[in-house]
CSV table of C-alpha atoms and ligand atoms in Angstrom, one decimal:
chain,number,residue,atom,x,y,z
A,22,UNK,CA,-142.1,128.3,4.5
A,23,UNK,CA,-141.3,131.5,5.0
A,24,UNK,CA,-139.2,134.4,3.1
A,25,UNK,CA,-135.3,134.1,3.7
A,26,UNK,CA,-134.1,137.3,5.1
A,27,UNK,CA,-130.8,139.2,4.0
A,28,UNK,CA,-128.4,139.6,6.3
A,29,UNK,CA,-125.2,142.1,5.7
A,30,UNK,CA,-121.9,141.3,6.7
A,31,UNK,CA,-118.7,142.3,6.6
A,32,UNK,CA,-115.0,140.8,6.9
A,33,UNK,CA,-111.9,143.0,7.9
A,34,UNK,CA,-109.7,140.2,10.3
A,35,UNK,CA,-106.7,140.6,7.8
A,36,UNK,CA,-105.7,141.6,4.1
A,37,UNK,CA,-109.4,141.4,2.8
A,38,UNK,CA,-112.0,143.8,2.5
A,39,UNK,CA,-115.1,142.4,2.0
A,40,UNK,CA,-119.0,142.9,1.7
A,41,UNK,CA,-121.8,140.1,1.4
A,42,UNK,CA,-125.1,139.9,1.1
A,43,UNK,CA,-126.8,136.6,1.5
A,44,UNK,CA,-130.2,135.4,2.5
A,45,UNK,CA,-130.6,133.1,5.4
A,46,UNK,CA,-131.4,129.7,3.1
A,47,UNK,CA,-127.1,130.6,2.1
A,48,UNK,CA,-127.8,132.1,-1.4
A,49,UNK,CA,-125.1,134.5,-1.9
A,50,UNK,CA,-126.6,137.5,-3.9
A,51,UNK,CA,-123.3,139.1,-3.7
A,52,UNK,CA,-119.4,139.1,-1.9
A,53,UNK,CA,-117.4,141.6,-3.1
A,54,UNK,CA,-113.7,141.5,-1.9
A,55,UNK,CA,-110.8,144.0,-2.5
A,56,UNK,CA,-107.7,142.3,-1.8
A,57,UNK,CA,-104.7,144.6,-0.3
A,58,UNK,CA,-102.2,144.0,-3.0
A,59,UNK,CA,-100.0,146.9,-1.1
A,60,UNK,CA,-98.3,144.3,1.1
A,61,UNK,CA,-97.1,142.7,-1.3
A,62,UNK,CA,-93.4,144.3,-1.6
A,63,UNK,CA,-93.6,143.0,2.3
A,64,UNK,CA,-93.4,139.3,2.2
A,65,UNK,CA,-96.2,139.8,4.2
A,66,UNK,CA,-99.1,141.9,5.4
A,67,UNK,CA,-98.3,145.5,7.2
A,68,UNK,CA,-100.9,145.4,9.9
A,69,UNK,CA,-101.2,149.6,10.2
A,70,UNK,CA,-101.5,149.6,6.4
A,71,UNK,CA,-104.0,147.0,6.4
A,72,UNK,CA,-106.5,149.0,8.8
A,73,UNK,CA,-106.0,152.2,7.2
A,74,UNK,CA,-107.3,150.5,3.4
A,75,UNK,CA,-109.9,148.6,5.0
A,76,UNK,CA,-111.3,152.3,6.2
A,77,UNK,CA,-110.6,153.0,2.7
A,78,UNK,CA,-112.6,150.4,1.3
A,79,UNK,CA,-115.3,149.5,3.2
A,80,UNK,CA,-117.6,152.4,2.3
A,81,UNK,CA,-117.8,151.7,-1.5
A,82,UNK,CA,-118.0,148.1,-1.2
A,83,UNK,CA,-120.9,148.6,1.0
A,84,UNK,CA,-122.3,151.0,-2.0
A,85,UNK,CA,-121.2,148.3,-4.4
A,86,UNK,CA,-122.7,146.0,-3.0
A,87,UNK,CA,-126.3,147.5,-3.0
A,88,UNK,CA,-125.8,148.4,-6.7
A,89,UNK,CA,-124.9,145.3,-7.7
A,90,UNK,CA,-128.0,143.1,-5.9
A,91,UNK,CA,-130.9,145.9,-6.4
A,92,UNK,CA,-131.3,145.8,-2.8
A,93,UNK,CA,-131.8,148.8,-0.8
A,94,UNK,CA,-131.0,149.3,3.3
A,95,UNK,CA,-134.5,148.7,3.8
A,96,UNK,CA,-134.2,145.2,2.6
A,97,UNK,CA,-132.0,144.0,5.4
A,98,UNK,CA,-132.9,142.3,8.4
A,99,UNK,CA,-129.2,142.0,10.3
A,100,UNK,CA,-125.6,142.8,10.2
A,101,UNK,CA,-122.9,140.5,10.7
A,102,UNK,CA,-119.2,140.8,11.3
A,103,UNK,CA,-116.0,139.2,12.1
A,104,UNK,CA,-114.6,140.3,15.6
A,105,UNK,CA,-112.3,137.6,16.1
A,106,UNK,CA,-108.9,136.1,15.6
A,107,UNK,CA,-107.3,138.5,13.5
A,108,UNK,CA,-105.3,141.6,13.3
A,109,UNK,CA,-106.6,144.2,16.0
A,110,UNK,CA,-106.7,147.2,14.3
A,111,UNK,CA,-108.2,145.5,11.4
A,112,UNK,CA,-111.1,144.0,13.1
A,113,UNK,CA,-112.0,147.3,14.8
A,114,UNK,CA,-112.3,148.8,11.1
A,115,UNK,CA,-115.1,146.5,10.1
A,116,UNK,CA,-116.0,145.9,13.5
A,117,UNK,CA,-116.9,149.9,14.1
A,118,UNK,CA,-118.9,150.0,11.0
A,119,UNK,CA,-120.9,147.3,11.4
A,120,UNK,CA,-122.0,148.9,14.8
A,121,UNK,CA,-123.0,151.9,13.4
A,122,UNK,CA,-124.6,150.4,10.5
A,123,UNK,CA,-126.2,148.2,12.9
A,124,UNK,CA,-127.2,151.2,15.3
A,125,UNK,CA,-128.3,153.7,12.8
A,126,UNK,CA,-130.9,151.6,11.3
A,127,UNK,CA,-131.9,149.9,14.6
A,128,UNK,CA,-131.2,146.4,13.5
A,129,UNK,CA,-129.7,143.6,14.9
A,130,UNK,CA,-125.9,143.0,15.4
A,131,UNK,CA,-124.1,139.3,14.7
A,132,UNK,CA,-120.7,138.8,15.8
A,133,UNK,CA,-119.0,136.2,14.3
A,134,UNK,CA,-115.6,134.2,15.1
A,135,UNK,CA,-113.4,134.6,11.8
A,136,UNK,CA,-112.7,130.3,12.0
A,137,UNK,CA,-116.1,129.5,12.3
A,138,UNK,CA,-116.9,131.7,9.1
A,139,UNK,CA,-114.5,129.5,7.3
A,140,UNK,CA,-116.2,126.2,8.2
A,141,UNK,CA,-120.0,127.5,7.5
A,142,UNK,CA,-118.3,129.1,4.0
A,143,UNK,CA,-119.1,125.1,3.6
A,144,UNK,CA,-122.6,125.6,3.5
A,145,UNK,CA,-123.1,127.6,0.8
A,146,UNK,CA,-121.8,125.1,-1.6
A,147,UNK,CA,-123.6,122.2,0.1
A,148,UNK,CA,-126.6,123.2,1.5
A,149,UNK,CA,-127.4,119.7,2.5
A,150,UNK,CA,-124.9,119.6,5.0
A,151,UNK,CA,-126.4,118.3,8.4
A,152,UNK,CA,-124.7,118.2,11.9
A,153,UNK,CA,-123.1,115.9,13.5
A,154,UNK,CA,-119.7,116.6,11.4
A,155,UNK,CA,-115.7,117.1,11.8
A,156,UNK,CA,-114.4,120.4,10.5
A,157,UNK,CA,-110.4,120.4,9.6
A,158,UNK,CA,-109.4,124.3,10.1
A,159,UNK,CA,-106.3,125.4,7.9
A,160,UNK,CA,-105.4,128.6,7.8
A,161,UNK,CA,-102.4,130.9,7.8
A,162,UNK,CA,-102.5,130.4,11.7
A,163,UNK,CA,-104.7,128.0,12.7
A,164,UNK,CA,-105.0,124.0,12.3
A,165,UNK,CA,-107.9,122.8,14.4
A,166,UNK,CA,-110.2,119.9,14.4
A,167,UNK,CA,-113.2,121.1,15.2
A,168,UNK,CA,-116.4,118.5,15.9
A,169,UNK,CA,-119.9,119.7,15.8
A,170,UNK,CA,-122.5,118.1,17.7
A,171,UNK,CA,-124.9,120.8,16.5
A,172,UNK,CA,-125.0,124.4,14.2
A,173,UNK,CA,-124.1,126.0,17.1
A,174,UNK,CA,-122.6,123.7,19.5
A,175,UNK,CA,-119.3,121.8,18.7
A,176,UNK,CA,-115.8,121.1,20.9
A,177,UNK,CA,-112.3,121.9,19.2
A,178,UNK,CA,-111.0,118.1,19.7
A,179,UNK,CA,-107.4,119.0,17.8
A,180,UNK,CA,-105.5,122.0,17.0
A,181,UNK,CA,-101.9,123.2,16.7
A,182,UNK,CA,-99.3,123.4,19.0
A,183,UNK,CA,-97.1,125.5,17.7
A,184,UNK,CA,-97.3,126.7,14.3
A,185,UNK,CA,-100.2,126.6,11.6
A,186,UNK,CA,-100.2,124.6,8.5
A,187,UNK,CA,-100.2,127.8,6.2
A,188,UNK,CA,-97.8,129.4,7.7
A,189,UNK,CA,-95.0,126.4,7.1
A,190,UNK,CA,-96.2,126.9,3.1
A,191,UNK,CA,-96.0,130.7,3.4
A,192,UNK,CA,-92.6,130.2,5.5
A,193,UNK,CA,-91.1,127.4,3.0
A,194,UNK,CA,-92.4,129.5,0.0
A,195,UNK,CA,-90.4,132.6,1.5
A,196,UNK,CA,-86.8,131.0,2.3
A,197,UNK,CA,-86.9,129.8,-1.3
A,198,UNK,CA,-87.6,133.4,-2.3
A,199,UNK,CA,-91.4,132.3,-4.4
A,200,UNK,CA,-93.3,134.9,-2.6
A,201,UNK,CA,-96.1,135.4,-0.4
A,202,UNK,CA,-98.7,133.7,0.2
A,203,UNK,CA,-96.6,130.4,-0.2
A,204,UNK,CA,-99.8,128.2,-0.7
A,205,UNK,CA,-100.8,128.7,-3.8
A,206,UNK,CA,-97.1,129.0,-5.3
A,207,UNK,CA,-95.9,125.6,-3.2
A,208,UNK,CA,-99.7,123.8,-4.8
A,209,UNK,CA,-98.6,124.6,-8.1
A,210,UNK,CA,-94.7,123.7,-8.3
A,211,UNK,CA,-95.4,120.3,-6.4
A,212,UNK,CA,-98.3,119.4,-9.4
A,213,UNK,CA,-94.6,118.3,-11.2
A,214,UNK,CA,-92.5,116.9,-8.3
A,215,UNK,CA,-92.4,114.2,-6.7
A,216,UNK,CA,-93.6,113.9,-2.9
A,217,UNK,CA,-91.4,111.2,-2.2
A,218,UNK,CA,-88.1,113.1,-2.7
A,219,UNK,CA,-87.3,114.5,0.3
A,220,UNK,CA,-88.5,112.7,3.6
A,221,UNK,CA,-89.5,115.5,6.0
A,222,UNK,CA,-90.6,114.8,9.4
A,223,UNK,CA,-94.2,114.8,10.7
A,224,UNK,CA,-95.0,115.8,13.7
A,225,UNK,CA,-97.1,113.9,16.7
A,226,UNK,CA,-97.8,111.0,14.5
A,227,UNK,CA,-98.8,108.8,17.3
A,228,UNK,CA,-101.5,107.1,16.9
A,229,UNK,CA,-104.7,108.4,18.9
A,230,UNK,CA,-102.9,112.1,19.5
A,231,UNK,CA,-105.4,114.5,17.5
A,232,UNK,CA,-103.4,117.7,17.9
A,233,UNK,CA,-100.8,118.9,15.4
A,234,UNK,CA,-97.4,120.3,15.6
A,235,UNK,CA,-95.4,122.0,12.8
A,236,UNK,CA,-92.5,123.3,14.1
A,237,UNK,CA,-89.8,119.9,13.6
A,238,UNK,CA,-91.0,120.0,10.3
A,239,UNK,CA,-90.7,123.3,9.4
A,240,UNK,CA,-86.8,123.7,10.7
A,241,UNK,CA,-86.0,120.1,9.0
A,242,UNK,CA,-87.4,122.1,5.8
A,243,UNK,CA,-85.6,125.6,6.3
A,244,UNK,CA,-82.1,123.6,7.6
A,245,UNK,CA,-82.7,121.1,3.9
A,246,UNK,CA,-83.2,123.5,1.8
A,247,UNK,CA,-80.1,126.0,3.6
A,248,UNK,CA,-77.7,123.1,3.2
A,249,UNK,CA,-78.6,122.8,-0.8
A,250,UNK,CA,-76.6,125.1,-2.9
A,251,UNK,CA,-78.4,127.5,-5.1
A,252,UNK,CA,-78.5,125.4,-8.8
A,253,UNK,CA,-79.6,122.2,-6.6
A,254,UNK,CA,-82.4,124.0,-5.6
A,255,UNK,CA,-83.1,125.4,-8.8
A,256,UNK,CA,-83.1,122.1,-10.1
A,257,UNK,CA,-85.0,120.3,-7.5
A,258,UNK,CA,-87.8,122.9,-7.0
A,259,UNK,CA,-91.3,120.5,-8.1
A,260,UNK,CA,-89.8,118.0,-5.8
A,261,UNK,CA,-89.1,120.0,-3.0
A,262,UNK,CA,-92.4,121.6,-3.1
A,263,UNK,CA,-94.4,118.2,-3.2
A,264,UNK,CA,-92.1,116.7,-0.6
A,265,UNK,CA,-92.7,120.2,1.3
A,266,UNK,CA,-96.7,120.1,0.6
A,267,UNK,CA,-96.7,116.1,1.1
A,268,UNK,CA,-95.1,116.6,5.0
A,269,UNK,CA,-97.8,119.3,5.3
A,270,UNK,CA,-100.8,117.7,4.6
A,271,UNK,CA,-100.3,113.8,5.7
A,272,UNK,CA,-100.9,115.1,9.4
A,273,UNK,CA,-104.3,116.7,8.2
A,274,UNK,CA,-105.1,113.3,6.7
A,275,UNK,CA,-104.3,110.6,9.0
A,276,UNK,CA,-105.7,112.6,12.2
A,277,UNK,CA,-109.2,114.1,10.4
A,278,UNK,CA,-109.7,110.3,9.1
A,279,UNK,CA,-108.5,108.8,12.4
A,280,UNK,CA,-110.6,110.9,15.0
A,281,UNK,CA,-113.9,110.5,12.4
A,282,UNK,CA,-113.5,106.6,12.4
A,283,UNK,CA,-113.2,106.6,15.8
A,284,UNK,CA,-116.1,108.8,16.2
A,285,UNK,CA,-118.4,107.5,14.0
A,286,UNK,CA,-118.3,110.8,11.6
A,287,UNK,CA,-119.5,110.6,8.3
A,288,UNK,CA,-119.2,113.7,7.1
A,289,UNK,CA,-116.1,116.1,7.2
A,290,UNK,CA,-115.8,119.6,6.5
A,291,UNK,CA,-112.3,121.3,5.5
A,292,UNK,CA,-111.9,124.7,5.5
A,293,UNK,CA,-109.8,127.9,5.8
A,294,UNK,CA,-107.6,129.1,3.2
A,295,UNK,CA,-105.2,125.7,2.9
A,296,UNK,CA,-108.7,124.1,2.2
A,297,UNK,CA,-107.7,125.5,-1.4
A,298,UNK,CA,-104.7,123.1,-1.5
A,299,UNK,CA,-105.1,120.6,-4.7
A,300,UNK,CA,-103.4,117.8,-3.0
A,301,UNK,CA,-104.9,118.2,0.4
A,302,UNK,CA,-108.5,118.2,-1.3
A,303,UNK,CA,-107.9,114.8,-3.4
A,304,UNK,CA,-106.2,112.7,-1.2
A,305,UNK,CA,-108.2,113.6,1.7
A,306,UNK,CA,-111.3,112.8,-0.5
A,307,UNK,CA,-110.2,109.7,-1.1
A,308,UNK,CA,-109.0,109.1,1.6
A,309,UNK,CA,-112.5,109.7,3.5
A,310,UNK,CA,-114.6,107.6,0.4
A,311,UNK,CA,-112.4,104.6,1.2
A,312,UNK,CA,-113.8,104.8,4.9
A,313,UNK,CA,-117.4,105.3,3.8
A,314,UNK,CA,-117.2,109.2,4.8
A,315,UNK,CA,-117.2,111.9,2.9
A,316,UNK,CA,-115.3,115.4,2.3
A,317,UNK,CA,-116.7,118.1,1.9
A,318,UNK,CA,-115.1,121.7,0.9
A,319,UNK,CA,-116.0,125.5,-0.3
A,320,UNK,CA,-115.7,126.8,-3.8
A,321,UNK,CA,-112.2,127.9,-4.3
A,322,UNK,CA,-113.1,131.4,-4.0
A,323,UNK,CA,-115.0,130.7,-0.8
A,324,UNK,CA,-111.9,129.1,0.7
A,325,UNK,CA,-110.1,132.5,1.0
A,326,UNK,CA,-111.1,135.3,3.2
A,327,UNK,CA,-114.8,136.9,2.3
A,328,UNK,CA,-118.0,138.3,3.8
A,329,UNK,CA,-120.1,135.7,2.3
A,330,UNK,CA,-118.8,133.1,4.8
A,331,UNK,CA,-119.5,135.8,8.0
A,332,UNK,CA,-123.1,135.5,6.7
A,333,UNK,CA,-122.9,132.3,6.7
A,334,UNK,CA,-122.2,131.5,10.4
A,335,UNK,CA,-124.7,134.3,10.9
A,336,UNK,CA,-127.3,132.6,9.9
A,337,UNK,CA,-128.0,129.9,12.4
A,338,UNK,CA,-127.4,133.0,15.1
A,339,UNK,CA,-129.8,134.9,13.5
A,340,UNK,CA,-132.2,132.2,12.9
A,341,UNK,CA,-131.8,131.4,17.2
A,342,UNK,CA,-131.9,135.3,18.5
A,343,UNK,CA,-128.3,135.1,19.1
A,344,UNK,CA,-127.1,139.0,18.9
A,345,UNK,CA,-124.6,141.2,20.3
A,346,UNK,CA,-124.7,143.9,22.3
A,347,UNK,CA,-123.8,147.7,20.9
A,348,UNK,CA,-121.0,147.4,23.2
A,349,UNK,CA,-119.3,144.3,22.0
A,350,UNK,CA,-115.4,144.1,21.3
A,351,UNK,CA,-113.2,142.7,18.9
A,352,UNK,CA,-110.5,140.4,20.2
A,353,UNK,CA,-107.1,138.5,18.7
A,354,UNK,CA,-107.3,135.6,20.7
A,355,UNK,CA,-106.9,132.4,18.1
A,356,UNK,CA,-109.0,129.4,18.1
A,357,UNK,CA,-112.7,128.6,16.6
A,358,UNK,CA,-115.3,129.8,19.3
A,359,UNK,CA,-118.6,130.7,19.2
A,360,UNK,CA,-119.2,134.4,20.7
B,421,KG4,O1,-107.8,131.7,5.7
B,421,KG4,P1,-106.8,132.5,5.0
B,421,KG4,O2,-107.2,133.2,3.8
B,421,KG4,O3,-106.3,133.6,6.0
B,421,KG4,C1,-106.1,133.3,7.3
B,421,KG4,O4,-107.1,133.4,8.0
B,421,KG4,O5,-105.0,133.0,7.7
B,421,KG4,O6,-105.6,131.5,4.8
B,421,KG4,C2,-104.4,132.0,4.2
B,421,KG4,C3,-103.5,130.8,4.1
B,421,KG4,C4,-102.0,131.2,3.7
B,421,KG4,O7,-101.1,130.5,4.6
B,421,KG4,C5,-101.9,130.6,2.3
B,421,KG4,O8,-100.6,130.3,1.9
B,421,KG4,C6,-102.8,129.4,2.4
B,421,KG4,O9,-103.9,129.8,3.1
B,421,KG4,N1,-103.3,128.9,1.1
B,421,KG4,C7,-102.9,127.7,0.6
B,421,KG4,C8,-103.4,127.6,-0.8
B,421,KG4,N2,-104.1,128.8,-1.0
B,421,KG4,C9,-104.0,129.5,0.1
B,421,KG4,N3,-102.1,126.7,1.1
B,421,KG4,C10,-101.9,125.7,0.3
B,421,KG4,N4,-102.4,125.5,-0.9
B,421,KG4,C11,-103.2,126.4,-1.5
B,421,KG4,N5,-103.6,126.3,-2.7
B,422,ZN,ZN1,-109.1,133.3,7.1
């Protein structure tokens, strides 16, 4: 066998900085994230502010980074980025380093979409993982079912038509005044309630329709929780939150299970920064175990945005001769693709 090589990479699509090194058998010898806590007097992130501390940042984690794993430039063999979905101007930051990084030392350039990252952040908790598999894709704007024939071939067979999973946590979270980024808050509150209390609708829940839709559900939340008087919702907060987190996640559920029974899957793959979601994890797992499949999902800390995941989906690029041209741009458009 021969030596894994060290790929750098970097992520820049939103809020996070971050710089990974990882070899190409999906060690991690280091990810280093700084999280932009500036946004957070703005319920939400600043895109202008978010490029300019990414140029802020990205330097010294890069110099981190080397300090912390002994490694010098010398040791790597290709860099990697995220160019796509994600904030313009925040791409473009880690984008244009990347190239010049790339360019100065002559190595090879790997462009990565920011959705696949997610689902190959998989992989370095479970090495073992072989394709064919079902990815479920939750972010804070995407909800996609994503099947994989192969590393590097796979079909979207589900996704969102309106809004993303996420963003009905982040949107729920913010109309009850708990903060941003809802997730994590909503998780936490519904641990006590009860996810029977409230009966929101889900949406497309016809049988055999794989895509998703959020936006009934989220105006049946926001016009609920506007017709409750302040002390009700006070009172009523753990239930609303499960009922909230319950409405959520059933459509992930029933259509990931549905479309891999159908399919003949046996292994599913969730992942994006929902994939952190305590409910979402156990009843999905069980769930998939009752069907004879089975769920797999990132460390927590590899559920949220990082560098370590870019790698990741690097690798089977890197491993194929799959790089980018010098003149390569970064792009919003949503969706998991491979570029
Ligand atoms: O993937 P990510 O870090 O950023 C995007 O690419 O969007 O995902 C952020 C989303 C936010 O909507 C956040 O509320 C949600 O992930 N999130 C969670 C949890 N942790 C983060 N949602 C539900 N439960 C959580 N524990
Ligand atoms: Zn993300």
């Amino acid at each position: 066998m021969s030596k894994p090589a060290y790929i750098l990479a970097f992520e820049s699509s939103c809020d996070d900085t971050s710089v990974a090194i990882v070899d190409t058998d999906y060690n991690v010898l280091c990810n280093l994230i700084s999280s932009q806590k500036e946004h957070q007097d703005y319920g939400g992130v600043l895109p202008e502010l978010a490029s300019r501390l990414h140029l802020k940042n990205i330097l010294r984690l890069t110099e981190a980074a080397y300090i912390k794993t002994g490694l010098s430039k010398d040791d790597i063999s290709a860099v990697a980025v995220s160019i796509n979905p994600g904030l313009i101007g925040s791409l473009i930051v880690g984008l244009s380093f990347a190239k010049s990084y790339a360019w100065s030392l002559g190595l090879p350039l790997i462009t990565v979409n920011h959705m696949l990252a997610h689902i190959f952040a998989n992989f370095i908790t479970h090495k073992d993982i072989k394709a064919p598999f079902l990815a479920l894709v939750v972010s804070g704007g995407h909800t996609e079912l994503v099947h994989f024939e192969d590393m590097l071939k796979f079909t979207v067979v589900g996704k969102t038509l309106d809004d993303a999973a996420g963003e009905t946590f982040d949107k729920t979270a913010k109309i009850l005044g708990l903060g941003f980024p809802g997730g994590p808050i909503i998780d936490e509150l519904a641990k006590k309630g009860n996810p029977k209390a409230f009966d929101f609708p889900r949406g497309l829940n016809k049988k055999g329709n794989y895509n998703f839709s959020y936006s009934g559900t989220k105006t049946a939340i926001y016009n609920h929780i506007l017709s409750m008087d302040p002390d009700e919702r006070e009172a009523r907060l753990h239930d609303l939150a499960a009922s909230v987190q319950q409405a959520i996640i059933d459509p992930l559920i029933n259509k990931s299970i549905s479309w891999a029974r159908v399919n003949g899957i046996k292994d599913i793959l969730l992942a994006g920064g929902v994939a952190a979601n305590s409910a979402l994890r156990e009843q999905l797992g069980q769930k998939a175990a009752k069907y004879g499949m089975k769920l797999h999902y990132p460390g927590l800390s590899l559920c949220m945005d990082n560098a370590a995941m870019v790698a990741a989906a690097a690798i089977p690029k890197y491993l194929t001769g799959h790089y980018s041209d010098l003149n390569v741009n970064a792009f919003s458009l949503k969706g998991t693709k491979l570029l």
